[in-house]
CSV table of C-alpha atoms in Angstrom, one decimal:
chain,number,residue,atom,x,y,z
A,1,MET,CA,17.3,-50.2,36.3
A,2,ARG,CA,14.8,-47.5,35.5
A,3,LYS,CA,13.0,-47.5,32.2
A,4,ARG,CA,12.8,-44.2,30.3
A,5,LYS,CA,9.3,-43.2,29.2
A,6,SER,CA,8.7,-42.5,25.6
A,7,VAL,CA,7.5,-39.1,24.4
A,8,ALA,CA,4.2,-40.7,23.5
A,9,GLN,CA,3.7,-42.0,27.0
A,10,VAL,CA,4.5,-38.5,28.5
A,11,LEU,CA,2.0,-36.8,26.1
A,12,ILE,CA,-0.7,-39.3,26.9
A,13,GLY,CA,-0.1,-38.7,30.6
A,14,LEU,CA,-0.4,-34.9,30.1
A,15,LEU,CA,-3.6,-35.3,28.1
A,16,LEU,CA,-5.1,-37.4,30.9
A,17,VAL,CA,-4.3,-34.8,33.5
A,18,VAL,CA,-5.7,-32.0,31.4
A,19,ALA,CA,-8.9,-34.0,30.7
A,20,LEU,CA,-9.4,-34.8,34.4
A,21,VAL,CA,-9.1,-31.1,35.2
A,22,LEU,CA,-11.3,-29.7,32.4
A,23,ILE,CA,-14.1,-32.3,32.2
A,24,PRO,CA,-15.5,-31.5,35.7
A,25,MET,CA,-15.4,-27.8,34.9
A,26,ALA,CA,-17.2,-28.3,31.6
A,27,CYS,CA,-19.9,-30.5,33.2
A,28,LYS,CA,-21.0,-27.9,35.7
A,29,ALA,CA,-24.4,-26.4,35.1
A,30,PRO,CA,-24.2,-22.9,33.8
A,31,GLU,CA,-25.0,-20.1,36.2
A,32,GLU,CA,-28.3,-18.5,35.4
A,33,ALA,CA,-28.2,-14.9,34.3
A,34,PRO,CA,-30.1,-12.4,36.4
A,35,PRO,CA,-33.5,-11.5,34.9
A,36,VAL,CA,-33.7,-8.5,32.6
A,37,ALA,CA,-35.9,-5.7,33.7
A,38,PRO,CA,-38.5,-4.6,31.2
A,39,PRO,CA,-38.0,-1.2,29.6
A,40,GLU,CA,-39.6,1.7,31.5
A,41,GLU,CA,-40.8,3.7,28.5
A,42,VAL,CA,-42.0,2.6,25.1
A,43,ALA,CA,-41.1,4.9,22.2
A,44,PRO,CA,-44.0,6.6,20.6
A,45,PRO,CA,-45.2,5.3,17.3
A,46,VAL,CA,-43.5,6.9,14.2
A,47,ALA,CA,-45.7,9.0,12.0
A,48,PRO,CA,-45.9,8.0,8.3
A,49,PRO,CA,-43.7,10.0,6.0
A,50,GLU,CA,-45.2,12.9,4.2
A,51,GLU,CA,-45.5,12.7,0.4
A,52,VAL,CA,-42.5,13.9,-1.4
A,53,ALA,CA,-42.8,16.0,-4.5
A,54,PRO,CA,-41.3,14.5,-7.7
A,55,PRO,CA,-37.9,16.1,-8.6
A,56,GLU,CA,-37.8,19.0,-11.0
A,57,GLU,CA,-36.3,18.4,-14.4
A,58,VAL,CA,-32.6,19.0,-14.5
A,59,ALA,CA,-31.2,21.3,-17.2
A,60,PRO,CA,-28.7,19.6,-19.6
A,61,PRO,CA,-25.0,20.5,-18.8
A,62,GLU,CA,-23.5,23.4,-20.7
A,63,GLU,CA,-20.9,22.7,-23.3
A,64,VAL,CA,-17.4,22.3,-22.1
A,65,ALA,CA,-14.9,24.7,-23.5
A,66,PRO,CA,-12.0,23.3,-25.5
A,67,PRO,CA,-8.6,23.3,-23.8
A,68,VAL,CA,-6.7,26.5,-24.0
A,69,VAL,CA,-3.4,24.8,-25.0
A,70,GLU,CA,-3.2,22.3,-27.8
A,71,ILE,CA,-1.9,19.0,-26.4
A,72,LYS,CA,0.9,17.5,-28.6
A,73,PRO,CA,2.0,13.9,-28.4
A,74,PHE,CA,5.4,13.4,-26.8
A,75,ARG,CA,8.0,12.7,-29.6
A,76,GLY,CA,10.7,11.4,-27.4
A,77,LEU,CA,14.2,12.9,-27.3
A,78,ALA,CA,13.2,15.4,-30.0
A,79,ASP,CA,11.0,17.2,-27.4
A,80,VAL,CA,13.7,17.4,-24.8
A,81,PRO,CA,14.9,21.1,-24.6
A,82,GLU,CA,18.5,22.2,-24.2
A,83,ILE,CA,19.6,21.6,-20.6
A,84,GLU,CA,22.1,24.0,-19.0
A,85,ASN,CA,22.5,22.2,-15.7
A,86,LYS,CA,24.9,19.3,-16.6
A,87,ARG,CA,24.9,17.9,-13.0
A,88,PRO,CA,25.1,14.0,-13.1
A,89,ILE,CA,21.8,12.1,-12.5
A,90,HIS,CA,21.9,8.9,-10.4
A,91,ILE,CA,19.0,6.4,-10.7
A,92,PRO,CA,18.2,3.1,-9.1
A,93,LEU,CA,16.5,0.6,-11.4
A,94,ILE,CA,14.7,-2.6,-10.6
A,95,SER,CA,16.7,-5.3,-12.3
A,96,GLY,CA,15.1,-7.6,-14.8
A,97,GLY,CA,13.3,-7.0,-18.1
A,98,SER,CA,12.3,-3.4,-17.5
A,99,ALA,CA,15.9,-2.2,-16.6
A,100,ASP,CA,17.2,-3.9,-19.8
A,101,ILE,CA,14.8,-1.7,-21.7
A,102,GLN,CA,15.4,1.5,-19.8
A,103,ILE,CA,19.3,1.4,-19.8
A,104,PRO,CA,19.7,2.1,-23.6
A,105,TYR,CA,17.3,5.1,-23.2
A,106,LEU,CA,19.4,6.5,-20.4
A,107,ALA,CA,22.5,6.4,-22.7
A,108,LYS,CA,20.5,8.1,-25.5
A,109,PHE,CA,19.3,10.9,-23.1
A,110,SER,CA,22.9,11.4,-21.9
A,111,ASP,CA,24.2,11.7,-25.5
A,112,LYS,CA,21.4,14.1,-26.5
A,113,THR,CA,21.7,16.4,-23.4
A,114,GLY,CA,25.3,16.0,-22.3
A,115,VAL,CA,24.0,15.2,-18.8
A,116,PRO,CA,25.8,12.1,-17.4
A,117,VAL,CA,23.4,9.5,-16.1
A,118,THR,CA,24.6,6.7,-13.8
A,119,TYR,CA,22.4,3.9,-12.5
A,120,GLU,CA,22.3,0.9,-10.1
A,121,THR,CA,20.3,-2.2,-10.8
A,122,MET,CA,18.9,-4.3,-7.9
A,123,MET,CA,16.1,-6.7,-7.2
A,124,SER,CA,12.9,-5.0,-6.0
A,125,PHE,CA,13.1,-6.8,-2.6
A,126,VAL,CA,16.5,-5.1,-2.1
A,127,MET,CA,15.5,-1.8,-3.6
A,128,TYR,CA,12.4,-1.2,-1.4
A,129,PRO,CA,14.2,-1.2,2.0
A,130,LYS,CA,17.2,0.6,0.6
A,131,LEU,CA,15.1,3.5,-0.9
A,132,THR,CA,13.0,3.6,2.2
A,133,LEU,CA,16.1,4.2,4.4
A,134,GLU,CA,17.5,6.7,1.9
A,135,LEU,CA,14.3,8.7,1.9
A,136,LEU,CA,13.9,8.6,5.7
A,137,ALA,CA,17.5,9.8,6.2
A,138,GLY,CA,17.2,12.4,3.4
A,139,THR,CA,20.6,11.4,1.9
A,140,GLY,CA,19.8,12.5,-1.6
A,141,SER,CA,21.6,9.4,-3.0
A,142,TYR,CA,19.3,9.2,-5.9
A,143,ASP,CA,18.0,12.0,-8.1
A,144,THR,CA,15.0,10.1,-9.3
A,145,ALA,CA,13.7,6.5,-9.0
A,146,ILE,CA,11.5,4.2,-11.1
A,147,VAL,CA,9.6,2.3,-8.5
A,148,GLU,CA,6.5,0.2,-7.9
A,149,SER,CA,3.4,2.4,-7.4
A,150,THR,CA,2.4,0.6,-4.2
A,151,TRP,CA,5.5,1.8,-2.5
A,152,THR,CA,4.7,5.5,-2.8
A,153,CYS,CA,1.8,5.5,-0.4
A,154,GLU,CA,4.0,5.3,2.7
A,155,TRP,CA,6.7,7.4,1.1
A,156,THR,CA,4.4,10.4,0.5
A,157,PRO,CA,5.7,12.5,3.5
A,158,TYR,CA,9.2,12.2,2.2
A,159,LEU,CA,8.7,13.0,-1.5
A,160,TRP,CA,9.0,16.5,-3.1
A,161,LYS,CA,5.8,18.0,-4.4
A,162,MET,CA,5.8,18.4,-8.2
C-alpha cells in the first residue's frame, strides 16, 4: 500500500527543487559591464554671478475700501423671504447625530414657507454610491444634498454652478 505524503513533505521537496535551480544561478560571477567612454567635451567654467543691487523700498499698501453692502448676520427663518414656488423639496441625509439635528429644522422651514420637504436618511457608505449614480444618470431624484466635502471633488462635473 502506498503512503500519502504530507503537505509539509511536499513543500520541503518543492523548496529543495527551487533551491537547486536558483543557487547555481546566484553563484555565477556577474558579467562585467563594458567600459564607459570618457566625455568628449568638458563644459566651460561658469562665470561668477554679477553683483545684484539691493531691492528698492516697497511702498505700503493703500487702505482697503470698506464693503459696499453691510453684512448682516443670518437670523434663521426670520431672514427667509416669501417663497412663491411651493414645489416639494426632497433631501438625502446622512443618518446619525447630524440628521437628528437637521430634521426638526426641515419641519420648521416647511411650516414657515409652505414648501413641503421630504427626506431619506441613510448611512454614508450607502449614500455615497447612491448619490454618485443619481448624479451620473442625471435623474434629479434629490433637490439638494448635505454631503461630506471630500465627495464633491469627483462630482464637480455633475454639479450645477451657483
